[in-house]
Structure formats: structure tokens, C-alpha cells
Coordinates of C-alpha atoms in Angstrom, one line a residue:
M983 CA -0.7 17.3 -7.1
N984 CA 0.1 19.1 -3.9
R985 CA -2.4 21.9 -3.1
I986 CA -0.8 25.3 -2.5
L987 CA -2.9 28.1 -0.9
I988 CA -1.9 31.6 -1.9
V989 CA -3.1 34.4 0.3
D990 CA -2.3 37.8 -1.2
A991 CA -4.3 41.0 -1.9
S992 CA -2.3 41.6 -5.0
S993 CA -4.2 40.0 -7.9
S994 CA -1.3 40.4 -10.3
D995 CA 1.1 38.7 -7.9
C996 CA -1.4 35.9 -7.3
R997 CA -1.6 35.3 -11.0
I998 CA 2.2 35.2 -11.3
M999 CA 2.6 32.8 -8.4
S1000 CA -0.3 30.6 -9.6
G1001 CA 1.3 30.3 -13.0
L1002 CA 4.7 29.4 -11.6
L1003 CA 3.3 26.8 -9.3
T1004 CA 1.0 25.3 -11.9
K1005 CA 4.0 25.0 -14.3
A1006 CA 6.0 23.2 -11.5
G1007 CA 3.2 20.6 -11.1
Y1008 CA 1.4 22.0 -8.1
D1009 CA -2.3 22.8 -7.7
P1010 CA -2.6 26.4 -6.5
V1011 CA -5.7 28.2 -5.2
A1012 CA -5.6 31.9 -4.5
V1013 CA -7.6 34.1 -2.1
S1014 CA -7.3 37.7 -1.0
D1015 CA -8.8 38.0 2.5
F1016 CA -8.6 36.4 5.9
D1017 CA -12.1 34.7 6.0
A1018 CA -11.6 33.1 2.6
A1019 CA -8.1 32.0 3.7
K1020 CA -9.5 30.2 6.8
E1021 CA -12.1 28.5 4.8
E1022 CA -9.6 27.2 2.3
V1023 CA -7.1 26.1 5.0
E1024 CA -9.8 23.9 6.5
K1025 CA -10.1 22.1 3.1
L1026 CA -6.4 21.6 2.5
P1027 CA -5.3 18.0 2.1
P1028 CA -2.1 16.5 3.7
G1029 CA 1.0 17.7 2.0
A1030 CA -0.3 21.2 1.3
V1031 CA 1.6 24.5 1.8
I1032 CA 0.5 28.0 2.4
V1033 CA 2.1 31.0 0.7
T1034 CA 1.0 34.3 2.2
A1035 CA 1.7 38.0 2.0
M1036 CA 2.7 39.6 5.3
K1037 CA -0.5 41.6 5.2
F1038 CA -3.7 41.0 3.2
T1039 CA -7.3 42.0 3.4
G1040 CA -8.6 41.6 7.0
G1041 CA -5.5 40.0 8.4
T1042 CA -1.8 39.2 8.5
A1043 CA 0.5 36.2 8.1
Q1044 CA 1.0 36.0 11.9
E1045 CA -2.8 36.0 12.5
L1046 CA -3.2 33.2 10.0
I1047 CA -0.5 31.2 11.8
N1048 CA -2.1 31.9 15.2
W1049 CA -5.5 30.8 13.9
Q1050 CA -4.0 27.5 12.6
R1051 CA -2.6 26.8 16.0
Q1052 CA -6.0 27.4 17.6
E1053 CA -7.5 24.9 15.1
R1054 CA -4.6 22.4 15.7
L1055 CA -3.5 22.7 12.1
N1056 CA 0.1 22.9 11.1
F1057 CA 0.5 23.5 7.4
P1058 CA 3.9 25.0 6.6
T1059 CA 3.5 28.8 5.9
I1060 CA 5.8 30.6 3.6
A1061 CA 5.8 34.4 3.8
V1062 CA 6.2 36.7 0.8
V1063 CA 8.3 39.6 2.1
D1064 CA 9.6 42.9 0.9
N1065 CA 13.4 43.1 1.5
L1066 CA 13.4 42.4 5.2
N1067 CA 16.7 42.6 7.0
P1068 CA 18.2 39.5 8.8
S1069 CA 17.0 40.4 12.2
E1070 CA 13.4 40.9 10.9
L1071 CA 13.6 37.5 9.1
L1072 CA 14.8 35.8 12.3
E1073 CA 11.9 37.2 14.2
L1074 CA 9.5 35.8 11.6
M1075 CA 11.0 32.3 11.9
R1076 CA 10.6 32.5 15.7
N1077 CA 6.9 33.3 15.3
G1078 CA 6.1 30.2 13.1
I1079 CA 6.9 31.3 9.6
A1080 CA 8.5 28.2 7.9
D1081 CA 10.4 30.2 5.2
V1082 CA 10.3 33.4 3.2
V1083 CA 10.2 34.4 -0.5
Q1084 CA 11.5 37.9 -1.4
R1085 CA 8.7 39.5 -3.4
P1086 CA 11.2 40.9 -6.0
A1087 CA 12.5 37.4 -6.6
I1088 CA 9.3 35.4 -6.7
D1089 CA 10.1 34.0 -10.1
K1090 CA 13.5 32.7 -8.9
Q1091 CA 12.6 31.5 -5.3
L1092 CA 9.0 30.5 -5.1
T1093 CA 8.9 27.0 -6.6
E1094 CA 12.2 25.9 -5.0
I1095 CA 11.1 27.0 -1.5
V1096 CA 7.7 25.4 -1.9
K1097 CA 9.3 22.2 -3.0
K1098 CA 11.1 22.0 0.4
Y1099 CA 7.8 21.9 2.3
A1100 CA 5.4 20.0 0.0
K1101 CA 5.2 16.7 1.6
P1102 CA 4.9 13.3 -0.1
E1103 CA 1.7 12.4 1.8
N1104 CA -0.2 13.8 -1.2
M1105 CA 1.4 11.3 -3.6
V1106 CA -0.8 8.5 -2.2
L1107 CA -1.7 6.1 -5.0
Q1108 CA -4.4 3.6 -4.5
L1109 CA -4.2 0.4 -6.6
D1110 CA -7.5 -0.4 -8.3
N1111 CA -9.0 -3.9 -8.6
T1112 CA -7.4 -4.7 -11.9
L1113 CA -4.5 -7.1 -12.0
I1114 CA -1.1 -5.4 -12.7
P1115 CA 0.2 -6.9 -16.0
R1116 CA 3.1 -9.2 -15.3
S1117 CA 5.1 -11.5 -17.6
S1118 CA 6.4 -14.2 -15.2
K1119 CA 5.3 -17.8 -15.7
Q1120 CA 4.0 -18.0 -12.2
F1121 CA 1.7 -15.0 -12.8
K1122 CA 0.5 -16.3 -16.1
N1123 CA -0.5 -19.5 -14.3
I1124 CA -2.4 -17.4 -11.8
E1125 CA -4.3 -15.6 -14.6
K1126 CA -5.2 -19.1 -16.0
S1127 CA -6.4 -20.3 -12.6
I1128 CA -8.6 -17.2 -12.2
A1129 CA -10.4 -17.9 -15.5
E1130 CA -10.8 -21.6 -14.6
I1131 CA -12.2 -20.9 -11.1
A1132 CA -14.4 -18.0 -12.3
A1133 CA -16.2 -20.4 -14.7
T1134 CA -17.4 -22.5 -11.7
N1135 CA -19.2 -21.7 -8.5
A1136 CA -16.4 -23.3 -6.3
N1137 CA -15.3 -21.6 -3.1
C1138 CA -11.7 -20.6 -3.2
I1139 CA -8.9 -19.7 -0.8
I1140 CA -6.1 -17.5 -2.1
F1141 CA -2.9 -18.0 -0.1
G1142 CA 0.0 -15.5 0.0
E1143 CA 2.0 -13.2 2.1
C1144 CA 0.9 -9.7 3.0
G1145 CA 0.9 -7.3 0.0
T1146 CA 1.0 -9.9 -2.8
G1147 CA -2.3 -8.7 -4.3
K1148 CA -4.6 -11.5 -3.0
E1149 CA -7.6 -9.2 -2.8
Q1150 CA -7.2 -8.1 -6.4
I1151 CA -7.1 -11.8 -7.5
A1152 CA -10.3 -12.5 -5.5
R1153 CA -12.0 -9.6 -7.1
Q1154 CA -11.0 -10.8 -10.5
I1155 CA -12.6 -14.2 -9.9
Y1156 CA -15.8 -12.3 -9.1
L1157 CA -15.5 -10.0 -12.1
Q1158 CA -14.9 -12.9 -14.5
S1159 CA -17.7 -15.0 -13.1
S1160 CA -21.4 -15.3 -13.9
R1161 CA -22.2 -13.6 -10.6
T1162 CA -21.3 -10.1 -11.5
Q1163 CA -24.9 -9.0 -11.7
K1164 CA -25.3 -9.9 -8.1
P1165 CA -23.6 -8.2 -5.0
L1166 CA -20.0 -8.4 -4.0
I1167 CA -19.6 -8.1 -0.2
M1168 CA -16.4 -7.6 1.6
M1169 CA -15.9 -9.2 5.1
E1170 CA -12.8 -8.5 7.2
A1171 CA -12.3 -11.6 9.4
G1172 CA -10.1 -9.7 11.9
G1173 CA -12.4 -6.7 12.2
A1174 CA -13.2 -5.4 15.7
A1175 CA -16.9 -5.8 14.9
L1176 CA -18.8 -7.4 12.1
V1177 CA -21.0 -5.0 10.2
G1178 CA -23.8 -7.4 9.5
K1179 CA -27.2 -6.4 11.0
H1180 CA -28.3 -7.8 14.4
A1181 CA -31.9 -8.2 15.6
P1182 CA -31.8 -7.8 19.4
E1183 CA -35.1 -9.7 19.7
S1184 CA -33.7 -12.7 17.9
D1185 CA -33.0 -15.9 19.9
R1186 CA -29.7 -16.3 18.1
S1187 CA -26.4 -14.9 19.0
E1188 CA -25.3 -11.4 17.8
I1189 CA -22.4 -13.0 15.9
Y1190 CA -24.8 -15.4 14.1
D1191 CA -27.1 -12.6 13.1
R1192 CA -24.3 -10.4 11.8
I1193 CA -22.6 -13.2 9.8
E1194 CA -25.9 -14.3 8.4
G1195 CA -26.5 -10.6 7.4
Y1196 CA -23.6 -10.8 5.0
F1197 CA -25.2 -13.8 3.3
R1198 CA -28.6 -12.1 3.0
E1199 CA -27.0 -9.1 1.5
A1200 CA -24.8 -11.1 -0.9
K1201 CA -27.6 -13.5 -2.1
G1202 CA -26.7 -14.8 -5.5
G1203 CA -23.4 -13.0 -5.4
T1204 CA -20.0 -13.3 -3.7
I1205 CA -18.5 -12.7 -0.3
I1206 CA -14.8 -12.1 -0.1
V1207 CA -13.5 -12.9 3.4
K1208 CA -10.2 -11.1 4.0
N1209 CA -7.6 -12.8 6.3
I1210 CA -9.8 -15.8 7.1
Q1211 CA -7.1 -17.1 9.5
L1212 CA -8.2 -14.3 11.9
L1213 CA -11.7 -15.7 12.4
T1214 CA -12.3 -16.5 16.1
F1215 CA -13.3 -20.1 16.9
E1216 CA -16.9 -18.8 17.6
K1217 CA -17.1 -17.1 14.2
Q1218 CA -15.8 -20.2 12.5
S1219 CA -18.5 -22.3 14.2
V1220 CA -21.2 -19.9 13.1
L1221 CA -19.9 -19.7 9.5
L1222 CA -19.7 -23.5 9.4
H1223 CA -23.3 -23.9 10.6
I1224 CA -24.6 -21.4 8.0
L1225 CA -22.8 -23.2 5.2
E1226 CA -23.8 -26.7 6.2
Q1227 CA -27.4 -26.0 7.4
E1228 CA -28.6 -23.1 5.3
H1229 CA -26.7 -23.8 2.0
P1230 CA -26.8 -20.1 0.9
D1231 CA -26.5 -19.2 -2.8
V1232 CA -23.3 -17.3 -2.2
R1233 CA -19.8 -18.1 -3.4
I1234 CA -17.1 -17.5 -0.8
I1235 CA -13.6 -16.4 -1.8
C1236 CA -11.1 -16.1 1.1
T1237 CA -7.6 -14.6 1.4
A1238 CA -5.2 -16.1 3.9
N1239 CA -1.5 -16.4 4.8
A1240 CA 0.5 -19.6 5.6
T1241 CA -0.7 -19.4 9.2
L1242 CA -4.0 -20.9 8.2
M1243 CA -2.4 -24.3 7.3
K1244 CA -0.7 -24.4 10.6
M1245 CA -3.9 -23.5 12.4
V1246 CA -5.7 -26.4 10.7
A1247 CA -2.9 -28.8 11.7
E1248 CA -3.0 -27.6 15.3
E1249 CA -6.9 -27.7 15.3
T1250 CA -7.3 -24.0 16.1
F1251 CA -9.1 -23.6 12.8
R1252 CA -11.9 -26.1 12.1
D1253 CA -10.8 -28.6 9.4
N1254 CA -14.4 -29.2 8.2
L1255 CA -14.8 -25.4 7.6
F1256 CA -11.4 -25.3 5.9
F1257 CA -12.3 -27.9 3.3
I1258 CA -15.7 -26.3 2.6
L1259 CA -13.9 -23.0 1.9
R1260 CA -11.0 -24.6 0.0
Q1261 CA -12.8 -26.3 -2.8
T1262 CA -10.0 -24.9 -4.9
S1263 CA -7.1 -22.6 -4.2
I1264 CA -4.5 -20.2 -5.6
N1265 CA -1.0 -19.8 -4.2
V1266 CA 0.5 -16.3 -4.8
P1267 CA 4.3 -16.4 -4.7
P1268 CA 6.1 -13.6 -2.8
L1269 CA 7.7 -10.9 -4.9
R1270 CA 11.2 -12.1 -4.0
E1271 CA 10.4 -15.3 -6.0
T1272 CA 9.2 -13.4 -9.1
T1273 CA 11.7 -10.6 -9.4
E1274 CA 11.4 -10.8 -13.2
D1275 CA 8.0 -9.1 -12.7
I1276 CA 9.5 -6.0 -11.0
P1277 CA 10.1 -4.0 -14.2
D1278 CA 6.4 -4.7 -15.3
I1279 CA 5.0 -3.7 -11.9
T1280 CA 7.1 -0.5 -11.6
D1281 CA 6.3 0.6 -15.1
Y1282 CA 2.6 0.2 -14.2
L1283 CA 3.0 2.2 -11.0
L1284 CA 5.0 5.0 -12.6
S1285 CA 2.4 5.3 -15.4
K1286 CA -0.3 5.8 -12.8
Y1287 CA 1.8 8.2 -10.9
A1288 CA 2.5 10.3 -14.0
R1289 CA -1.2 10.5 -14.8
K1290 CA -2.0 11.5 -11.3
K1291 CA 0.7 14.2 -11.1
Q1292 CA 0.1 15.2 -14.7
Q1293 CA 3.8 14.9 -15.4
P1294 CA 6.0 13.0 -17.9
K1295 CA 6.4 9.4 -16.9
K1296 CA 9.6 8.6 -15.0
R1297 CA 11.6 5.5 -15.6
L1298 CA 14.1 3.4 -13.6
D1299 CA 17.7 3.0 -14.8
A1300 CA 19.5 -0.3 -14.7
S1301 CA 21.1 0.4 -11.3
A1302 CA 17.6 1.1 -9.8
V1303 CA 16.2 -2.1 -11.3
K1304 CA 19.1 -4.1 -9.9
A1305 CA 18.7 -2.7 -6.4
L1306 CA 15.0 -3.5 -6.5
K1307 CA 15.6 -7.1 -7.6
L1308 CA 18.1 -7.7 -4.8
H1309 CA 15.7 -6.5 -2.0
P1310 CA 13.9 -9.3 -0.1
W1311 CA 10.5 -7.5 -0.2
P1312 CA 8.9 -8.6 3.1
G1313 CA 6.0 -6.3 2.2
N1314 CA 5.8 -7.5 -1.4
I1315 CA 4.0 -5.3 -4.0
R1316 CA 2.6 -3.0 -1.4
E1317 CA 6.1 -2.2 -0.2
L1318 CA 7.4 -2.0 -3.8
K1319 CA 4.7 0.6 -4.5
D1320 CA 5.8 2.8 -1.6
V1321 CA 9.5 2.6 -2.4
V1322 CA 9.0 3.4 -6.1
L1323 CA 6.6 6.3 -5.5
F1324 CA 8.8 7.8 -2.8
A1325 CA 11.8 7.6 -5.3
A1326 CA 9.6 9.2 -8.1
F1327 CA 8.5 12.0 -5.8
H1328 CA 12.1 12.8 -4.8
T1329 CA 13.6 12.6 -8.4
D1330 CA 13.6 15.9 -10.3
G1331 CA 14.4 14.4 -13.7
E1332 CA 12.7 11.6 -15.6
T1333 CA 15.2 8.9 -14.7
I1334 CA 15.2 7.2 -11.3
S1335 CA 18.6 5.9 -10.2
E1336 CA 19.7 3.6 -7.4
S1337 CA 20.6 6.6 -5.2
A1338 CA 16.9 7.5 -5.0
I1339 CA 15.8 4.0 -3.9
K1340 CA 15.3 4.0 -0.1
F1341 CA 14.5 0.8 1.8
D1342 CA 13.1 0.7 5.3
N1343 CA 15.3 -1.8 7.1
A1344 CA 13.2 -1.5 10.3
Q1345 CA 10.4 -3.7 8.9
P1346 CA 9.3 -6.8 10.8
D1347 CA 10.6 -10.1 9.6
T1348 CA 7.8 -11.5 7.6
A1349 CA 9.9 -13.9 5.6
E1350 CA 8.6 -17.4 5.1
D1351 CA 9.9 -19.8 7.7
L1352 CA 12.1 -22.2 5.8
T1353 CA 11.6 -24.9 8.4
H1354 CA 8.0 -25.3 7.2
R1355 CA 8.9 -26.1 3.6
N1356 CA 9.7 -29.5 2.3
P1357 CA 13.4 -30.3 1.9
K1358 CA 13.5 -30.0 -1.9
A1359 CA 11.8 -26.7 -2.0
E1360 CA 13.9 -25.4 0.9
K1361 CA 17.1 -26.3 -1.0
E1362 CA 15.9 -24.8 -4.2
R1363 CA 15.0 -21.5 -2.5
I1364 CA 18.4 -21.3 -0.8
L1365 CA 20.2 -21.8 -4.2
K1366 CA 17.9 -19.4 -5.9
A1367 CA 18.7 -16.7 -3.3
F1368 CA 22.4 -17.3 -3.7
T1369 CA 22.2 -17.0 -7.5
R1370 CA 20.3 -13.7 -7.1
A1371 CA 22.6 -12.2 -4.5
G1372 CA 25.9 -13.6 -5.6
T1373 CA 27.1 -14.0 -1.9
W1374 CA 25.9 -16.0 1.0
G1375 CA 25.5 -12.9 3.1
G1376 CA 23.2 -11.4 0.4
A1377 CA 21.4 -14.7 0.2
A1378 CA 20.7 -14.7 3.9
K1379 CA 19.2 -11.2 3.6
L1380 CA 17.0 -12.3 0.7
L1381 CA 15.8 -15.2 2.8
G1382 CA 15.1 -13.1 5.8
I1383 CA 17.3 -15.1 8.1
S1384 CA 20.7 -14.7 9.8
E1385 CA 24.0 -15.9 8.1
R1386 CA 24.4 -18.3 11.0
A1387 CA 21.0 -19.8 10.3
L1388 CA 21.8 -20.0 6.6
Y1389 CA 25.1 -21.8 7.4
K1390 CA 23.2 -24.5 9.3
L1391 CA 20.8 -24.9 6.4
R1392 CA 23.6 -25.3 4.0
K1393 CA 25.1 -28.0 6.2
K1394 CA 21.7 -29.7 6.4
H1395 CA 21.4 -29.8 2.6
D1396 CA 25.1 -30.5 2.0
I1397 CA 25.6 -27.3 0.0
N1398 CA 29.3 -26.3 0.1
P1399 CA 30.6 -22.7 0.0
D1400 CA 31.0 -22.9 -3.8
R1401 CA 27.3 -23.6 -4.1
E1402 CA 27.9 -27.2 -5.2
I1403 CA 25.7 -29.9 -3.8
G1404 CA 27.3 -32.9 -2.3
S1405 CA 26.3 -36.4 -3.3

């Protein structure tokens, strides 16, 4: 819930405003003097709003604004005024007041004006380590693979695009394994600096010491290496040496995108290390290939959002679901979460319609490169995109390529404009 700071010497008006804001789903906190106001402003989270009387104990609304400027804070400040004339209101706006509420009309104006300035940054929803329930056949197969891999000590690489939930799958392998009494250590392969410990007096390299530090800390447990394709060649060599020479009692679960396979082929990722890490693997399909899961995922997200906001659960109508299913989702579940929560935040009622669904078309093209797929899979994906979109233009958008490029692929696979495949 958005935090709303009320600064007013009138205890009765504070109670009234707190009650109105609480009923509207906000989290109000009220103070009566300048020092307490400054203390509370410093604790405000993103998305908060200040509602203040023009004068209160030890200060004024203008002094509170001036203090915010000195501290490089910029929370929108709404002034509660007593029947000011238009010229006086204009002067307030020039001095930094975002908006005003007429004190005699607090019950009619307060929540609507606060709503204009309460920002959606405070609706951030973090997904936990549990798997989002999904009903598609592909995801049921992933759940089966998790259980099978967890029952062994095999290293595993989880392949998938950004935002598909690879880390949650990796954590589930750990949680369902016999290693749960031992540590789980996270290692970001592309991090600016490894966080393992280094002994300056050691005759080994700093990178060796730091990577070995992860294994010491995870002894008997599991290391999840995120984005393994980002390991430098030096780090690859160190990791390979540790695994081959020291045989640590640690399972390694890696996440990676399709770049890793290309790197192995081009010999920029050591193939011997690759095969040690990929004793088994899981391929996570992009969301655009499992759109039947979108209702399940959005229901899960909206349930969590409702609990966090302490509001009734919102739902998507048929038009919203259709719009979501036709989007190509380059950011996958992570992007879906942001789109759905933004729509929920900006929907007053309990039903989210297509008009509330906003897509960011400025995203980078992260669509899978069709040229790296085998011909049969390439053709199937083209036809599936056409079936979903209903037009070749829509299919091109879902595939993340231009209509011209799609036209060339249709010729390559002998797919005529009516979708039929030539002999």
C-alpha cells in the first residue's frame, strides 16, 4: 500500500483523513509537528505522498517543501487549505505545492487527489522461489524433470530466455533434493566481482581463491550459477580445474540462454566444462509458446497483488486475456508480471479489460533467431504464430521479425499465403 504522510495539528482532521485514506487502500501515518514530519519524510518509500496543513506546530507547508529540496527529496505535497482564492492557489503551485484539498471538502476531494500522485513504484511485487502453478503440457514435463533431477546428484543446466523463471526452477531442484540441509549459494557469472574470499598471501590467483570460496561455503550443498554464458574464459578455466582436480562435494545448477550453445560451437566456452556442467538439462519454453499458461500465471499474480494491497482480487476479462495471448512477450513472465500489475494498479474496479493493458513496444528484440532452429521446428513455429495471430503481419510480430523476413521464410518452407504447405 502507498504510504501517505499527514502533517496537521488538528487531531480530529488527522483522524478523518486517516480513515478516508485507509478505506481507500492507503497506509496513512499522521504527525502534528515539523520535527516529526521531517523524521517521517526520511522514512517514506517510493510512491508516497505528503498531505499537509498550510501551518502546523513548528512549521509550514512551504518550509517542509524547502527542507525536502535541501535533502534532495521530491515527494508530491498536497496542501489542505481553507477557501483560498484563485490567485493564492496559483502562488502555492508556483512554490512547489503539487495540489490542494479544500478543508471543508476533505471527504469529497482527498482520496481522488491523492490517487493522482500515488505512484505505482510502491506496487513492486517480488516473485518468491515457488513455481507458479501452470497447466500446459510443457510445464508439467518441467515439473516431472525437476523431481527426476532432484533425486540424483547430477549437475544441470537450465536453458531459457530472460524472464522465463529459470532461477525458480533451479531452486526447486535444490528444495526437492537431499541436499536441503546443506547450503545453497548463488553465484552471478556476469557479476563485476566475485564475492568469494581471497587470501592475498596465497600463491594462487585472486579469481581462483574467490571461486574456490564458493565451493568451501557450499560444501555438501548446491551452487546455482546464474547466466553461466557470461563467465570469462579465465573463470571457466578456474572452475574446470576445481571440478576436475578437487572433486568438491557440491552440485552445480546453472542457468543459461541459447548463447551458450553457440559459444561452445565457436569454442569461446570450454566444451569440457560444458559437458561437466550439463550432465542433464531442462529447456524452458518462452511464454509465447505456452500462451495457454497465461490465465494461470495472471491469476497467481493478481492473487498475490490483492493480498499485498489488502484489496479484493481483480480479474481479467476475455478481451484482456486475448490481448495478452497475442503479445510476443520478449521479456516472458517477468514482462507479463509488470504489464498485469500496472493494469491492476490503474484499474478502479475489479475487472481488468483490454484498454488497461499497456505494452512497451520499445523493448529490445530478444526473439529467438529462427535461423538457428532446425527446419522442421522453424516451420512449426511459423505456422503456430500464424494460427495464434490470424494474419501474417501478426505472425511476424509474434516471431519478433519483420514481415519481409517472414515472407522469405515462407518461401523457404513453401508455405503459401493461405497457410497451406506445398508438396
